[in-house]
mmCIF file of C-alpha atoms in Angstrom:
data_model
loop_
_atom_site.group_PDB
_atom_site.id
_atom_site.type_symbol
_atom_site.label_atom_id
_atom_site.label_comp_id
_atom_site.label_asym_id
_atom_site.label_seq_id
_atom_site.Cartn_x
_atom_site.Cartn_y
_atom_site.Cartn_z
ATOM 1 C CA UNK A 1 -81.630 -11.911 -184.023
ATOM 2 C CA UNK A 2 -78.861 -11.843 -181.528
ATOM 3 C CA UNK A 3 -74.957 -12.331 -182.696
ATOM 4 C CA UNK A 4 -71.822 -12.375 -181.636
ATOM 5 C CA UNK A 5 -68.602 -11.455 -183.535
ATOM 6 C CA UNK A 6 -65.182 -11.771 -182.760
ATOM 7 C CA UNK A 7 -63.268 -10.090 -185.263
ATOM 8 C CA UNK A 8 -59.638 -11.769 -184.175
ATOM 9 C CA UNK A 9 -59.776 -15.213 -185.223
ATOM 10 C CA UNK A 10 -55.860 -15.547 -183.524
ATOM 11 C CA UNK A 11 -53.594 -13.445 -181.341
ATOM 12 C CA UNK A 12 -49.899 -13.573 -180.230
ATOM 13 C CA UNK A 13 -48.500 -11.898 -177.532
ATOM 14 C CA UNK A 14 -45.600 -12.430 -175.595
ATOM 15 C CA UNK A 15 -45.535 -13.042 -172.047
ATOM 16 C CA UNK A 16 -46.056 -10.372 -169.576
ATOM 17 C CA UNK A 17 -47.328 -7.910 -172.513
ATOM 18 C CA UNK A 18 -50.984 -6.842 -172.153
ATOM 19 C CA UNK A 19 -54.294 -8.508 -174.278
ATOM 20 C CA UNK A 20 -57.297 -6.911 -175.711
ATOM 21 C CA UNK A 21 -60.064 -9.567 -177.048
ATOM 22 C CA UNK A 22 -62.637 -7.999 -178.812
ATOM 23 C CA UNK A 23 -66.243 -9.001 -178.506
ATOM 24 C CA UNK A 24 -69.182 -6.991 -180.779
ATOM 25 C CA UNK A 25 -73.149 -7.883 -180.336
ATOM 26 C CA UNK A 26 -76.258 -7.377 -181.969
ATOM 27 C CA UNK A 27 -79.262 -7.370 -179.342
ATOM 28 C CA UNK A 28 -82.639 -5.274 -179.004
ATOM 29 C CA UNK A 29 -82.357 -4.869 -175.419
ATOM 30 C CA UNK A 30 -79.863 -4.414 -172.504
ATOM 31 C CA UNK A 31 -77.863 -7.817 -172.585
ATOM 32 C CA UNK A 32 -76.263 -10.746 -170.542
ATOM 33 C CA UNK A 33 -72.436 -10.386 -171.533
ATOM 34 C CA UNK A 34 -69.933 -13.257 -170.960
ATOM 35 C CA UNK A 35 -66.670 -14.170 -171.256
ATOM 36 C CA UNK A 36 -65.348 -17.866 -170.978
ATOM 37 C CA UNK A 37 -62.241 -19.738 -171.725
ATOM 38 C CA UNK A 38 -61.688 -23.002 -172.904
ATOM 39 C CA UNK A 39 -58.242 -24.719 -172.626
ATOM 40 C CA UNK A 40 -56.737 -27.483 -174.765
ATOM 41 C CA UNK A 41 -59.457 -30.039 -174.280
ATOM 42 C CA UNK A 42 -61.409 -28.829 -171.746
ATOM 43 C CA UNK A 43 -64.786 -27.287 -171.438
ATOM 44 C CA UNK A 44 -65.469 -23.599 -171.227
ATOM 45 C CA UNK A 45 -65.274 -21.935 -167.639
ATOM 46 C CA UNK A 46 -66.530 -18.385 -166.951
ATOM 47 C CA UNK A 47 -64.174 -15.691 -166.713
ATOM 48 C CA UNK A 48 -66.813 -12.857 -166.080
ATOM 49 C CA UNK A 49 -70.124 -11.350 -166.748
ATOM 50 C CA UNK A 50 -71.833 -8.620 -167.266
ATOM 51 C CA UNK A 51 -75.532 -7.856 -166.088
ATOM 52 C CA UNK A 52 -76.065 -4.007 -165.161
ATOM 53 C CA UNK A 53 -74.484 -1.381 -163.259
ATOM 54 C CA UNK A 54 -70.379 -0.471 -163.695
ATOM 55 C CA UNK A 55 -69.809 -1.004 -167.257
ATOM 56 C CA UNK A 56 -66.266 -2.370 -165.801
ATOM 57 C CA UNK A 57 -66.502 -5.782 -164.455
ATOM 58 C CA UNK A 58 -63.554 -7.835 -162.954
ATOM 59 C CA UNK A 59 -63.421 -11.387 -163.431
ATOM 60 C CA UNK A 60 -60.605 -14.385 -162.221
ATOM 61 C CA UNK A 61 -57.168 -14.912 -163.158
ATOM 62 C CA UNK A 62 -56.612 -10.999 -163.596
ATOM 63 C CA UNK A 63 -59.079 -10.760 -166.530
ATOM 64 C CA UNK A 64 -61.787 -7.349 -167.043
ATOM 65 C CA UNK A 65 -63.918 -5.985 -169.289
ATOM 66 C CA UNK A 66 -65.880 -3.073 -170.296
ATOM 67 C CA UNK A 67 -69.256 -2.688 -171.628
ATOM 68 C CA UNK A 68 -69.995 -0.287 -173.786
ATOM 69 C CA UNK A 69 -73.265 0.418 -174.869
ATOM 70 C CA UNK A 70 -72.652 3.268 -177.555
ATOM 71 C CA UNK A 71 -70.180 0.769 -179.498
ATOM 72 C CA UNK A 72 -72.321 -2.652 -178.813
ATOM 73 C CA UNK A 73 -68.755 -4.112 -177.420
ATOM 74 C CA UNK A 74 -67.378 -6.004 -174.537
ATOM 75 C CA UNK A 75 -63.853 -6.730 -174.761
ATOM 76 C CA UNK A 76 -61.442 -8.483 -172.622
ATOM 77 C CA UNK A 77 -58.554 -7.101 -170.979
ATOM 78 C CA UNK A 78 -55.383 -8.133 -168.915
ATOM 79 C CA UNK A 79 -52.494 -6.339 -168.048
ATOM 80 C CA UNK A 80 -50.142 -8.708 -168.283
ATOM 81 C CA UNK A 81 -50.830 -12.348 -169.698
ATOM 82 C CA UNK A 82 -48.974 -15.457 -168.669
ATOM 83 C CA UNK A 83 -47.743 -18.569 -170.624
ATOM 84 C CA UNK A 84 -50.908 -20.420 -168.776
ATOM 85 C CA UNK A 85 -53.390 -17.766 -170.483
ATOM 86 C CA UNK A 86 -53.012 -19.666 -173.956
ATOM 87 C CA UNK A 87 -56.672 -20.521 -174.585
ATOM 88 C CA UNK A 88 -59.643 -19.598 -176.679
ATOM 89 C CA UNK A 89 -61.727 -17.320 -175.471
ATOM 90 C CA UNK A 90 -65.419 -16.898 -176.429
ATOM 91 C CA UNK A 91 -68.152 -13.738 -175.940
ATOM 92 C CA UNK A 92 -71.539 -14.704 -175.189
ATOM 93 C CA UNK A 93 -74.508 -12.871 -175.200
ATOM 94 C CA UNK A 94 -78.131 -13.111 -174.038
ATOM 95 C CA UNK A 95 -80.996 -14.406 -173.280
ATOM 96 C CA UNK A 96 -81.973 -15.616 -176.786
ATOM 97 C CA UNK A 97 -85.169 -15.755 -177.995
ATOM 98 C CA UNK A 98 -85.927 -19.367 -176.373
ATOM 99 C CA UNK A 99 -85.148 -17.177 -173.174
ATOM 100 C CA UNK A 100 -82.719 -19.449 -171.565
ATOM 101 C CA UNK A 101 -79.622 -20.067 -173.999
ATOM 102 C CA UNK A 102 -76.780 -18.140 -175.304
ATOM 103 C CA UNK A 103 -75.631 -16.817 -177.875
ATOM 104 C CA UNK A 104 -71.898 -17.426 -178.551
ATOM 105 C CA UNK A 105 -68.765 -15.430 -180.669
ATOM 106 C CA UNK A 106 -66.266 -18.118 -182.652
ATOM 107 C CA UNK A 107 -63.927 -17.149 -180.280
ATOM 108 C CA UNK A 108 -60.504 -16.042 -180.190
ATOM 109 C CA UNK A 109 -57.455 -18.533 -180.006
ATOM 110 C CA UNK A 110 -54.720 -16.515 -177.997
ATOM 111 C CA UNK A 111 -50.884 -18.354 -178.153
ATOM 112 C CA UNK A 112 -48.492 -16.536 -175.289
ATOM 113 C CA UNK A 113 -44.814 -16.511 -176.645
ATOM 114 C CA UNK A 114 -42.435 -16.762 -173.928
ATOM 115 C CA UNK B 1 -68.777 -26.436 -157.118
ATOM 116 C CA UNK B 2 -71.192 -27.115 -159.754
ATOM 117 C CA UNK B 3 -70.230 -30.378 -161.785
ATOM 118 C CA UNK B 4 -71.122 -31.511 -164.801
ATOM 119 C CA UNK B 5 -70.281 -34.650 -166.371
ATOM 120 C CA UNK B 6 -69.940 -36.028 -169.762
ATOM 121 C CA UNK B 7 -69.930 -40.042 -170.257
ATOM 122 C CA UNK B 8 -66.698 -40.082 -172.387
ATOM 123 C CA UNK B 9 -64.443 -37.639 -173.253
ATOM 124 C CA UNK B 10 -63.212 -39.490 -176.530
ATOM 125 C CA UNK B 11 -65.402 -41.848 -178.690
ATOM 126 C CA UNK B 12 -65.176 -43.463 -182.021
ATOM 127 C CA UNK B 13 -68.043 -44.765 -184.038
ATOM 128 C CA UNK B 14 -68.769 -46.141 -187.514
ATOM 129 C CA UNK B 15 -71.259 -44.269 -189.818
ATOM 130 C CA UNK B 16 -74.879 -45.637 -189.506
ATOM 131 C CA UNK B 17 -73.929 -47.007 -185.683
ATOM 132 C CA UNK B 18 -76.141 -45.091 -183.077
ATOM 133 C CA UNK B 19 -74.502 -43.108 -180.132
ATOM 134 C CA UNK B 20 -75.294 -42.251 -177.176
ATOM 135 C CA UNK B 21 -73.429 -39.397 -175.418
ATOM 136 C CA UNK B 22 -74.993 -38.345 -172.248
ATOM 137 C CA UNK B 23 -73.980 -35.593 -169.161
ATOM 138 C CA UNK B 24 -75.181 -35.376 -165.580
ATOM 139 C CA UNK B 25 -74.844 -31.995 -163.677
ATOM 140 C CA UNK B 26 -75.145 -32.243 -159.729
ATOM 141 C CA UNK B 27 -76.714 -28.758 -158.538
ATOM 142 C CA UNK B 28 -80.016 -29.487 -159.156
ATOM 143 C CA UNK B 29 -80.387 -27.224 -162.421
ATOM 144 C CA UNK B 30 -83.495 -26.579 -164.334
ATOM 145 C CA UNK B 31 -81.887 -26.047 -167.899
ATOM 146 C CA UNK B 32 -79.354 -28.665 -169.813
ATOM 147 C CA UNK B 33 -78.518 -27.987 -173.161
ATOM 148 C CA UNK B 34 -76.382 -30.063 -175.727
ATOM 149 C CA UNK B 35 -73.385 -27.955 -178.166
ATOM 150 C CA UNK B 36 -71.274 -29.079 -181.024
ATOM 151 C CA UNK B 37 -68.800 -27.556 -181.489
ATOM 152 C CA UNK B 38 -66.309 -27.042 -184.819
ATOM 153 C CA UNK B 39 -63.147 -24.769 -185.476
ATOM 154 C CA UNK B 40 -64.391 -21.189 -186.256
ATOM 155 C CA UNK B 41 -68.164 -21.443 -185.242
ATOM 156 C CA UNK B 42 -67.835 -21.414 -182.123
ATOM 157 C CA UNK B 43 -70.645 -23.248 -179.945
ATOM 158 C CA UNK B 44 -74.271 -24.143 -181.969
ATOM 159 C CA UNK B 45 -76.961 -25.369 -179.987
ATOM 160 C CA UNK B 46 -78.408 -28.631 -180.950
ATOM 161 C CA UNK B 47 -81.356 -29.122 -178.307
ATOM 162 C CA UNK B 48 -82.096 -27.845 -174.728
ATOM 163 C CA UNK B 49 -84.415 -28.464 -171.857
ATOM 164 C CA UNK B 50 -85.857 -26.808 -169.844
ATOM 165 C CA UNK B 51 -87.901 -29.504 -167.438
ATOM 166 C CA UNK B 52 -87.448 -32.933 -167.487
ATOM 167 C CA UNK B 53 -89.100 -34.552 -170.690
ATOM 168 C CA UNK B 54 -89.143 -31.446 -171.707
ATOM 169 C CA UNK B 55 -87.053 -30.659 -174.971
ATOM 170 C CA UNK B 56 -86.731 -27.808 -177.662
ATOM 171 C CA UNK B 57 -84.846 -27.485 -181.162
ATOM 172 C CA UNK B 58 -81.764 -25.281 -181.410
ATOM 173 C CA UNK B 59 -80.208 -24.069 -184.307
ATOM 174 C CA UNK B 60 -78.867 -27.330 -185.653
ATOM 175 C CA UNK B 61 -80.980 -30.181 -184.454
ATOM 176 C CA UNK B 62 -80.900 -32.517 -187.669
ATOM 177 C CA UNK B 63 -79.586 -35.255 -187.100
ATOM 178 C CA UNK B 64 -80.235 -35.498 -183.470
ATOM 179 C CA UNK B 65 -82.583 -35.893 -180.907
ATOM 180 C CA UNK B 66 -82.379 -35.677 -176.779
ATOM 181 C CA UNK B 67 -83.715 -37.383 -173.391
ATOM 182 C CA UNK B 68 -84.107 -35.992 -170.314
ATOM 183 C CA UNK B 69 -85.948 -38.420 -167.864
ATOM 184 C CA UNK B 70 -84.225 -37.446 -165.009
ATOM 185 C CA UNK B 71 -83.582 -33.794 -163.717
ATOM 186 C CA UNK B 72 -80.094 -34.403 -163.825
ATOM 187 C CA UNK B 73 -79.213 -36.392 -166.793
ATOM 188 C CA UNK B 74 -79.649 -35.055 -170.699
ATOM 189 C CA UNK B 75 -78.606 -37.609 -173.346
ATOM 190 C CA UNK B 76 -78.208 -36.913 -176.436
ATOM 191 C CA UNK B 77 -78.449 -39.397 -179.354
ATOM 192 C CA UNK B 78 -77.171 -39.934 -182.621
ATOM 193 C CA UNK B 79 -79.749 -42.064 -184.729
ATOM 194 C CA UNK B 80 -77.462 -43.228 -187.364
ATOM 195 C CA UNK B 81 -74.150 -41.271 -187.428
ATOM 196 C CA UNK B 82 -72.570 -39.667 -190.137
ATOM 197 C CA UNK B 83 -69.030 -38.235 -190.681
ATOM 198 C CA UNK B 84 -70.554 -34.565 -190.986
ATOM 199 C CA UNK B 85 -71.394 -35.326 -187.193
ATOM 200 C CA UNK B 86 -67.468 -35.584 -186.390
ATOM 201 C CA UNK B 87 -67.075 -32.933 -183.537
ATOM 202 C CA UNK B 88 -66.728 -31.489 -180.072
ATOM 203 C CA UNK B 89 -69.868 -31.854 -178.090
ATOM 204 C CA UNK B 90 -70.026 -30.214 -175.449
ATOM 205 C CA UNK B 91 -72.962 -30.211 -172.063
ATOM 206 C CA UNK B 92 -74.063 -27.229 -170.143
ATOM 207 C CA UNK B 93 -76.630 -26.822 -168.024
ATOM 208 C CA UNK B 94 -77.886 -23.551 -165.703
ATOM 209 C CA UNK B 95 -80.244 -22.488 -163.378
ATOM 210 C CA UNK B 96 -83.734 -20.730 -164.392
ATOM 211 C CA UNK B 97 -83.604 -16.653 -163.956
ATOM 212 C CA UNK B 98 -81.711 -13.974 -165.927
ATOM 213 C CA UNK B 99 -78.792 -13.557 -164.089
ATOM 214 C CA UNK B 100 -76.950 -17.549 -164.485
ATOM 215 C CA UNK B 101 -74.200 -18.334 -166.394
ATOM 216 C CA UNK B 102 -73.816 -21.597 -167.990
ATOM 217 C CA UNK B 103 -72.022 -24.340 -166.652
ATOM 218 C CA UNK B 104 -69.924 -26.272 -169.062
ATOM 219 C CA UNK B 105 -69.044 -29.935 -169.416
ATOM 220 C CA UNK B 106 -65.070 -31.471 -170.348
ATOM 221 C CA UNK B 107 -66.652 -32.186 -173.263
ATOM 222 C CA UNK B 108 -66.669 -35.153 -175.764
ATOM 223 C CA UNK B 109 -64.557 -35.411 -178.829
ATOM 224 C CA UNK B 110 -66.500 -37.788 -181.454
ATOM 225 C CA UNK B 111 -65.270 -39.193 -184.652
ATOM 226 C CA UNK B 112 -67.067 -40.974 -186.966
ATOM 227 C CA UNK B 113 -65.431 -43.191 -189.151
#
């Protein structure tokens, strides 16, 4: 069965310092990688995704990530976060076996110290 | 932009009442799917569907059941609630083939009293 782990349950970082999120997956075959964030509130909006070709993938607001195959990851990367990148962030990966949903990490809470 | 909708984002209910909570999405999509939501489990799926009238069990579906009469509109309903059913639900929906992301709702916070 497909899963998704997210081994950092919370992260600090100050402002303007850079962020790693890690994402890990169990699947059988090449998979559909996602990241989303979710503010206060709010629903979850795609940051980026991951389907074939360069293993790095840009996504909005300055985020990327890398797949790599050989460690089953996809983690999250920015150069420099800012206050407004306090979130949580969740790793999804896919198709399941119903063929049409996702599967989805626990996510990561991220808090930006100023 | 895609849009989807979600009747209320805050609702309060007494155990035993029955809820409705239901979401609209506006580009057409062949796929809605209903999510609670709870602090370190991330997102479980509770139903999806696929066509209209069409519906099929998630992970956690006790408790629950769905409608989708429309292409647009998936409700999901809470027979008789119970406080174990206090959580974030949130709406997605997507378009058929490999390569679509989901499309998330605001959300609905639900207590149950």
């Amino acid at each position: 069965a497909q899963s998704v782990t997210q081994p950092d349950i919370h992260i600090t970082v100050s402002e303007g310092a850079s962020l790693e999120l890690r994402c890990n997956y169990s699947y059988g075959a090449t998979p559909y990688l996602f990241w989303y964030v979710q503010s206060p509130g709010q629903g979850l909006q795609l940051l980026l995704k991951y389907f074939s070709g360069d293993t790095l993938v840009q996504g909005i607001k300055g985020f990327e990530a890398e797949f790599k195959r050989s460690q089953s990851s996809f983690n999250l990367r920015k150069p420099s976060v800012h206050w407004s990148d306090a979130a949580e962030y969740f790793c999804a990966v896919g198709p399941d076996n119903y063929g049409q949903n996702f599967v989805f990490g626990p996510g990561t809470r991220l808090s930006v110290l100023p | 932009d895609v849009k989807v909708t979600q009747s209320s984002r805050y609702l309060v209910k007494r155990t035993g009442e029955k809820v409705f909570l239901e979401c609209v999405q506006d580009m057409d999509h062949e796929n809605m799917f209903w999510y609670r939501q709870d602090p370190g489990l991330g997102l479980r799926l509770i139903y999806f569907s696929y066509d209209v009238k069409m519906k099929e069990k998630g992970d956690i579906p006790e408790g629950y059941s769905v409608s989708r009469e429309k292409k647009e509109r998936f409700s999901l309903i809470l027979e008789s609630a119970s406080t174990n059913q206090t959580s974030m639900y949130l709406c997605a929906s997507r378009p058929s083939g490999g390569y679509n992301e989901q499309f998330f709702g605001p959300g609905t916070r639900l207590t149950v009293l």
